[in-house]
Short mmCIF file of C-alpha atoms in Angstrom, two decimals:
data_model
loop_
_atom_site.label_atom_id
_atom_site.label_comp_id
_atom_site.label_asym_id
_atom_site.label_seq_id
_atom_site.Cartn_x
_atom_site.Cartn_y
_atom_site.Cartn_z
CA MET A 1 -6.81 11.13 15.44
CA SER A 2 -9.20 8.41 14.22
CA LEU A 3 -7.99 5.45 12.20
CA VAL A 4 -9.56 6.81 9.04
CA ASP A 5 -8.24 10.37 9.41
CA VAL A 6 -5.86 10.85 6.49
CA ARG A 7 -4.50 14.31 7.21
CA PRO A 8 -0.74 14.46 6.59
CA LEU A 9 1.19 13.59 9.70
CA ALA A 10 4.11 15.97 8.98
CA GLY A 11 6.69 13.32 9.77
CA GLN A 12 5.11 12.50 13.13
CA ARG A 13 4.57 8.90 14.13
CA LEU A 14 1.15 7.89 15.34
CA GLU A 15 0.87 7.39 19.07
CA GLY A 16 2.35 4.06 20.04
CA ALA A 17 4.03 3.53 16.66
CA ALA A 18 7.10 1.36 16.77
CA ILE A 19 8.00 0.68 13.16
CA LEU A 20 11.24 -1.10 14.00
CA GLN A 21 9.65 -3.22 16.73
CA LEU A 22 7.62 -5.98 15.09
CA THR A 23 5.53 -8.43 17.07
CA PRO A 24 7.00 -11.89 17.79
CA GLU A 25 4.92 -13.11 14.80
CA GLY A 26 6.81 -10.68 12.53
CA ARG A 27 3.92 -8.23 12.09
CA LEU A 28 3.51 -4.53 12.78
CA PRO A 29 1.80 -3.65 16.06
CA ASP A 30 -1.83 -2.50 15.73
CA GLY A 31 -2.39 0.91 14.15
CA ARG A 32 -1.36 2.97 11.16
CA HIS A 33 2.35 3.83 11.33
CA ALA A 34 3.69 6.95 9.59
CA VAL A 35 7.07 6.17 8.03
CA SER A 36 9.48 7.32 5.37
CA VAL A 37 10.34 5.29 2.28
CA GLU A 38 13.81 4.86 3.78
CA GLU A 39 12.32 3.30 6.93
CA ILE A 40 10.33 0.88 4.79
CA TYR A 41 13.52 -0.18 3.03
CA GLU A 42 15.46 -0.57 6.27
CA THR A 43 12.77 -2.62 8.03
CA PHE A 44 11.28 -4.66 5.20
CA VAL A 45 14.23 -5.14 2.83
CA GLU A 46 17.57 -4.69 4.63
CA ASN A 47 16.51 -6.36 7.88
CA ALA A 48 13.95 -8.84 6.59
CA PRO A 49 14.03 -12.42 5.30
CA HIS A 50 14.08 -13.03 1.53
CA ARG A 51 16.07 -9.88 0.83
CA GLN A 52 16.62 -10.59 -2.88
CA ALA A 53 12.88 -10.93 -3.60
CA ARG A 54 12.14 -7.89 -1.42
CA GLU A 55 14.70 -5.76 -3.33
CA VAL A 56 12.81 -6.44 -6.57
CA ILE A 57 9.44 -5.61 -5.00
CA PHE A 58 10.85 -2.47 -3.38
CA ASP A 59 12.35 -1.28 -6.68
CA ALA A 60 8.92 -1.71 -8.31
CA PHE A 61 7.32 0.17 -5.41
CA LYS A 62 9.77 3.10 -5.69
CA LEU A 63 9.14 3.49 -9.43
CA HIS A 64 5.39 3.09 -8.95
CA PHE A 65 5.37 5.70 -6.17
CA SER A 66 7.38 8.16 -8.30
CA LEU A 67 4.82 7.80 -11.11
CA ILE A 68 1.95 8.42 -8.67
CA ARG A 69 3.67 11.58 -7.37
CA LYS A 70 4.04 12.88 -10.94
CA ILE A 71 0.25 12.73 -11.28
CA LEU A 72 -0.97 13.60 -7.78
CA ALA A 73 0.49 16.71 -6.12
CA SER A 74 -0.12 15.27 -2.67
CA GLY A 75 -1.69 12.28 -1.01
CA THR A 76 -1.20 9.39 1.35
CA LEU A 77 -0.33 5.75 0.76
CA TRP A 78 -1.48 3.04 3.12
CA ILE A 79 0.90 0.11 2.65
CA ASP A 80 0.29 -3.48 3.68
CA GLY A 81 0.61 -7.10 2.70
CA GLY A 82 3.13 -9.85 3.21
CA PHE A 83 5.87 -7.40 2.25
CA CYS A 84 5.17 -5.53 5.51
CA THR A 85 5.96 -8.56 7.65
CA HIS A 86 8.91 -10.73 8.54
CA LYS A 87 6.98 -13.95 8.00
CA ALA A 88 8.68 -17.09 6.76
CA GLU A 89 7.05 -17.03 3.31
CA GLU A 90 8.56 -14.89 0.56
CA PRO A 91 6.35 -11.88 -0.27
CA LYS A 92 4.79 -11.80 -3.74
CA ASP A 93 3.97 -8.09 -3.93
CA ILE A 94 3.34 -4.92 -1.94
CA ASP A 95 -0.22 -3.72 -1.32
CA ILE A 96 -0.97 -0.01 -1.67
CA PHE A 97 -4.09 2.07 -1.07
CA ILE A 98 -3.84 5.66 -2.35
CA VAL A 99 -5.89 8.23 -0.43
CA VAL A 100 -6.26 11.55 -2.24
CA ASP A 101 -8.06 14.76 -1.34
CA PRO A 102 -10.84 15.73 -3.79
CA SER A 103 -9.18 19.12 -4.39
CA VAL A 104 -6.03 17.32 -5.59
CA ALA A 105 -8.01 14.83 -7.68
CA SER A 106 -9.93 17.67 -9.36
CA ARG A 107 -6.66 19.03 -10.78
CA VAL A 108 -5.82 15.76 -12.57
CA THR A 109 -6.07 16.15 -16.35
CA PRO A 110 -7.77 13.50 -18.52
CA GLU A 111 -4.33 12.39 -19.75
CA GLN A 112 -3.08 12.06 -16.16
CA GLU A 113 -6.23 10.16 -15.22
CA ASP A 114 -5.45 7.63 -17.97
CA GLN A 115 -1.90 7.32 -16.62
CA LEU A 116 -3.21 6.87 -13.07
CA MET A 117 -5.62 4.12 -14.14
CA GLN A 118 -2.61 2.19 -15.48
CA LEU A 119 -1.08 2.28 -11.98
CA LEU A 120 -4.11 0.68 -10.30
CA THR A 121 -5.06 -2.96 -9.91
CA LEU A 122 -7.82 -3.80 -12.35
CA GLN A 123 -10.30 -6.57 -11.71
CA GLN A 124 -12.41 -8.59 -14.18
CA VAL A 125 -10.50 -7.33 -17.22
CA PHE A 126 -11.55 -8.11 -20.79
CA SER A 127 -9.52 -7.07 -23.81
CA GLY A 128 -10.04 -7.38 -27.52
CA ALA A 129 -6.46 -7.72 -28.74
CA PRO A 130 -5.26 -10.19 -27.81
CA ARG A 131 -8.63 -11.59 -26.80
CA THR A 132 -8.23 -12.07 -23.06
CA ALA A 133 -10.29 -12.29 -19.90
CA LEU A 134 -8.44 -11.97 -16.60
CA ASP A 135 -9.68 -11.84 -13.02
CA ARG A 136 -6.97 -9.37 -11.99
CA VAL A 137 -4.23 -7.24 -13.54
CA GLN A 138 -1.71 -5.63 -11.20
CA PRO A 139 0.77 -2.89 -12.16
CA MET A 140 4.53 -3.32 -12.25
CA GLY A 141 4.36 -6.88 -13.53
CA GLY A 142 2.21 -7.94 -10.59
CA LEU A 143 4.67 -6.67 -7.96
CA VAL A 144 2.31 -3.90 -6.81
CA ASP A 145 -1.34 -4.29 -5.83
CA CYS A 146 -2.81 -0.76 -5.84
CA PHE A 147 -6.20 0.81 -5.14
CA LEU A 148 -7.38 4.42 -4.80
CA ALA A 149 -10.11 6.37 -3.00
CA LEU A 150 -10.93 9.97 -2.19
CA SER A 151 -10.27 11.05 1.38
CA THR A 152 -13.98 11.90 1.66
CA ASP A 153 -15.07 8.31 0.91
CA ALA A 154 -15.59 7.19 4.51
CA ASP A 155 -16.87 3.75 3.47
CA ALA A 156 -13.76 2.96 1.39
CA LEU A 157 -11.43 4.26 4.12
CA LYS A 158 -13.15 2.14 6.74
CA GLU A 159 -13.13 -0.92 4.48
CA PHE A 160 -9.40 -0.65 3.75
CA ASP A 161 -8.54 0.16 7.36
CA GLN A 162 -10.33 -3.03 8.44
CA LEU A 163 -8.82 -5.05 5.59
CA TRP A 164 -5.28 -3.77 6.18
CA SER A 165 -5.65 -4.40 9.95
CA SER A 166 -6.78 -8.00 9.53
CA VAL A 167 -4.53 -11.04 9.60
CA LYS A 168 -5.00 -13.91 7.15
CA GLY A 169 -4.14 -17.50 7.93
CA ALA A 170 -2.29 -19.95 5.68
CA ASP A 171 -5.65 -20.75 4.05
CA GLY A 172 -6.14 -17.10 3.01
CA GLU A 173 -9.03 -16.62 5.40
CA THR A 174 -9.16 -13.81 7.98
CA VAL A 175 -8.18 -14.98 11.46
CA PRO A 176 -10.96 -13.81 13.84
CA GLY A 177 -9.85 -11.54 16.67
CA VAL A 178 -6.27 -11.11 15.41
CA THR A 179 -5.16 -7.69 14.14
CA LYS A 180 -1.97 -5.99 12.99
CA GLY A 181 -0.75 -2.62 11.84
CA TYR A 182 0.07 -1.15 8.45
CA LEU A 183 2.21 1.68 7.10
CA GLU A 184 1.47 5.23 5.94
CA VAL A 185 3.56 7.46 3.68
CA SER A 186 2.41 11.00 2.88
CA TRP A 187 3.77 13.46 0.34
#
Protein backbone atom coordinates (compact mmCIF):
# COMPACT_ATOMS: atom_id res chain seq x y z
CA MET A 1 0.00 0.00 0.00
CA SER A 2 1.49 3.38 -0.99
CA LEU A 3 1.50 6.32 1.39
CA VAL A 4 -1.19 8.09 -0.59
CA ASP A 5 -3.51 5.08 -0.93
CA VAL A 6 -6.62 6.01 1.03
CA ARG A 7 -8.64 2.82 0.77
CA PRO A 8 -10.28 1.96 4.11
CA LEU A 9 -8.03 -0.22 6.20
CA ALA A 10 -10.88 -2.21 7.83
CA GLY A 11 -9.41 -1.83 11.29
CA GLN A 12 -5.99 -3.10 10.19
CA ARG A 13 -2.88 -1.25 11.24
CA LEU A 14 -0.38 -0.33 8.57
CA GLU A 15 2.73 -2.47 8.52
CA GLY A 16 5.09 -1.42 11.28
CA ALA A 17 2.46 0.72 13.04
CA ALA A 18 3.00 1.09 16.75
CA ILE A 19 0.52 3.73 17.88
CA LEU A 20 1.31 3.29 21.56
CA GLN A 21 5.07 3.31 21.02
CA LEU A 22 6.18 6.89 20.38
CA THR A 23 9.74 7.81 19.54
CA PRO A 24 12.00 9.12 22.34
CA GLU A 25 11.18 12.62 21.01
CA GLY A 26 7.46 11.98 21.69
CA ARG A 27 6.47 11.59 18.02
CA LEU A 28 4.78 8.83 16.06
CA PRO A 29 7.13 6.54 14.12
CA ASP A 30 7.22 7.16 10.35
CA GLY A 31 4.12 6.19 8.39
CA ARG A 32 0.36 6.55 8.45
CA HIS A 33 -1.12 4.70 11.43
CA ALA A 34 -4.72 3.42 11.31
CA VAL A 35 -6.34 3.94 14.71
CA SER A 36 -9.70 4.24 16.41
CA VAL A 37 -10.93 7.41 18.08
CA GLU A 38 -10.58 5.57 21.39
CA GLU A 39 -6.89 4.90 20.69
CA ILE A 40 -6.37 8.59 19.94
CA TYR A 41 -7.92 9.48 23.30
CA GLU A 42 -5.88 6.90 25.19
CA THR A 43 -2.54 7.89 23.63
CA PHE A 44 -2.91 11.64 23.18
CA VAL A 45 -5.19 12.65 26.07
CA GLU A 46 -5.13 10.06 28.88
CA ASN A 47 -1.41 9.26 28.62
CA ALA A 48 -0.07 12.59 27.38
CA PRO A 49 1.18 15.79 29.00
CA HIS A 50 -1.19 18.76 29.32
CA ARG A 51 -4.24 16.54 29.78
CA GLN A 52 -6.66 19.37 30.60
CA ALA A 53 -5.89 21.28 27.37
CA ARG A 54 -5.98 18.02 25.39
CA GLU A 55 -9.42 17.13 26.80
CA VAL A 56 -10.82 20.39 25.40
CA ILE A 57 -9.21 19.84 21.99
CA PHE A 58 -10.39 16.21 21.90
CA ASP A 59 -13.97 17.22 22.77
CA ALA A 60 -13.90 19.71 19.87
CA PHE A 61 -12.48 17.00 17.59
CA LYS A 62 -15.22 14.49 18.55
CA LEU A 63 -18.00 17.00 17.84
CA HIS A 64 -16.32 18.12 14.62
CA PHE A 65 -15.91 14.51 13.47
CA SER A 66 -19.56 13.72 14.24
CA LEU A 67 -20.65 16.68 12.10
CA ILE A 68 -18.43 15.52 9.23
CA ARG A 69 -19.93 12.01 9.42
CA LYS A 70 -23.45 13.48 9.21
CA ILE A 71 -22.51 15.02 5.86
CA LEU A 72 -20.14 12.44 4.36
CA ALA A 73 -21.29 8.80 4.33
CA SER A 74 -17.70 7.57 4.38
CA GLY A 75 -14.18 8.89 4.23
CA THR A 76 -10.82 9.02 5.90
CA LEU A 77 -9.24 11.53 8.25
CA TRP A 78 -5.50 12.05 8.36
CA ILE A 79 -4.71 13.55 11.78
CA ASP A 80 -1.56 15.39 12.76
CA GLY A 81 -0.12 18.34 14.61
CA GLY A 82 1.23 18.99 18.07
CA PHE A 83 -1.79 17.17 19.49
CA CYS A 84 -0.37 13.93 18.03
CA THR A 85 2.84 14.21 20.03
CA HIS A 86 3.98 14.09 23.62
CA LYS A 87 6.14 17.18 23.27
CA ALA A 88 6.70 19.55 26.16
CA GLU A 89 4.62 22.39 24.68
CA GLU A 90 0.85 22.39 25.14
CA PRO A 91 -0.98 21.68 21.87
CA LYS A 92 -3.11 24.51 20.45
CA ASP A 93 -5.31 22.46 18.11
CA ILE A 94 -5.64 19.22 16.17
CA ASP A 95 -4.90 19.13 12.43
CA ILE A 96 -7.25 17.18 10.16
CA PHE A 97 -7.19 16.39 6.45
CA ILE A 98 -10.43 14.84 5.14
CA VAL A 99 -10.02 12.48 2.17
CA VAL A 100 -13.30 11.67 0.43
CA ASP A 101 -14.12 9.51 -2.58
CA PRO A 102 -15.70 11.43 -5.50
CA SER A 103 -18.72 9.09 -5.45
CA VAL A 104 -19.39 10.09 -1.82
CA ALA A 105 -18.80 13.79 -2.53
CA SER A 106 -21.22 13.68 -5.47
CA ARG A 107 -24.05 12.73 -3.09
CA VAL A 108 -23.57 15.83 -0.92
CA THR A 109 -26.49 18.24 -1.29
CA PRO A 110 -25.93 22.01 -1.67
CA GLU A 111 -27.14 22.50 1.92
CA GLN A 112 -24.68 19.86 3.16
CA GLU A 113 -21.90 21.45 1.13
CA ASP A 114 -22.56 24.75 2.94
CA GLN A 115 -22.42 22.90 6.27
CA LEU A 116 -19.17 21.18 5.26
CA MET A 117 -17.55 24.49 4.27
CA GLN A 118 -18.19 25.71 7.83
CA LEU A 119 -16.14 22.77 9.15
CA LEU A 120 -13.05 23.63 7.09
CA THR A 121 -10.23 26.06 7.79
CA LEU A 122 -10.69 29.15 5.67
CA GLN A 123 -7.78 31.31 4.62
CA GLN A 124 -7.71 35.00 3.60
CA VAL A 125 -11.26 35.65 4.79
CA PHE A 126 -13.08 38.93 4.21
CA SER A 127 -16.51 39.68 5.61
CA GLY A 128 -18.88 42.60 5.30
CA ALA A 129 -20.58 42.52 8.69
CA PRO A 130 -18.72 43.12 10.83
CA ARG A 131 -16.14 44.42 8.38
CA THR A 132 -13.24 42.04 8.92
CA ALA A 133 -10.20 40.67 7.14
CA LEU A 134 -8.53 37.62 8.65
CA ASP A 135 -5.65 35.48 7.45
CA ARG A 136 -7.21 32.29 8.83
CA VAL A 137 -10.46 31.08 10.40
CA GLN A 138 -10.48 27.62 11.97
CA PRO A 139 -13.61 25.71 13.03
CA MET A 140 -14.50 24.85 16.62
CA GLY A 141 -13.17 28.13 18.01
CA GLY A 142 -9.74 27.48 16.49
CA LEU A 143 -9.33 24.07 18.15
CA VAL A 144 -9.53 22.21 14.82
CA ASP A 145 -7.51 22.95 11.69
CA CYS A 146 -9.28 21.11 8.85
CA PHE A 147 -8.76 20.68 5.11
CA LEU A 148 -10.42 18.45 2.49
CA ALA A 149 -9.52 16.80 -0.82
CA LEU A 150 -10.93 14.14 -3.11
CA SER A 151 -9.19 10.78 -3.00
CA THR A 152 -8.44 11.20 -6.72
CA ASP A 153 -6.44 14.42 -6.16
CA ALA A 154 -2.97 12.85 -6.16
CA ASP A 155 -1.23 16.23 -5.84
CA ALA A 156 -3.15 17.18 -2.68
CA LEU A 157 -2.64 13.73 -1.15
CA LYS A 158 1.08 13.87 -1.82
CA GLU A 159 1.32 17.42 -0.47
CA PHE A 160 -0.45 16.55 2.79
CA ASP A 161 1.43 13.28 3.20
CA GLN A 162 4.71 15.20 2.94
CA LEU A 163 3.45 18.00 5.19
CA TRP A 164 2.06 15.64 7.84
CA SER A 165 5.30 13.58 7.75
CA SER A 166 7.56 16.59 8.27
CA VAL A 167 8.84 17.83 11.62
CA LYS A 168 8.98 21.53 12.44
CA GLY A 169 11.52 23.08 14.75
CA ALA A 170 10.86 25.64 17.48
CA ASP A 171 11.15 28.35 14.81
CA GLY A 172 8.27 26.82 12.81
CA GLU A 173 10.55 25.78 9.97
CA THR A 174 10.73 22.22 8.63
CA VAL A 175 13.70 20.29 10.00
CA PRO A 176 15.52 18.77 6.97
CA GLY A 177 15.85 15.00 6.98
CA VAL A 178 13.62 14.44 10.04
CA THR A 179 10.25 12.71 9.58
CA LYS A 180 7.44 11.37 11.73
CA GLY A 181 4.15 9.56 11.40
CA TYR A 182 0.54 10.66 11.53
CA LEU A 183 -2.83 9.05 12.26
CA GLU A 184 -5.66 7.76 10.07
CA VAL A 185 -9.30 7.18 11.01
CA SER A 186 -11.75 5.77 8.46
CA TRP A 187 -15.51 5.46 8.65
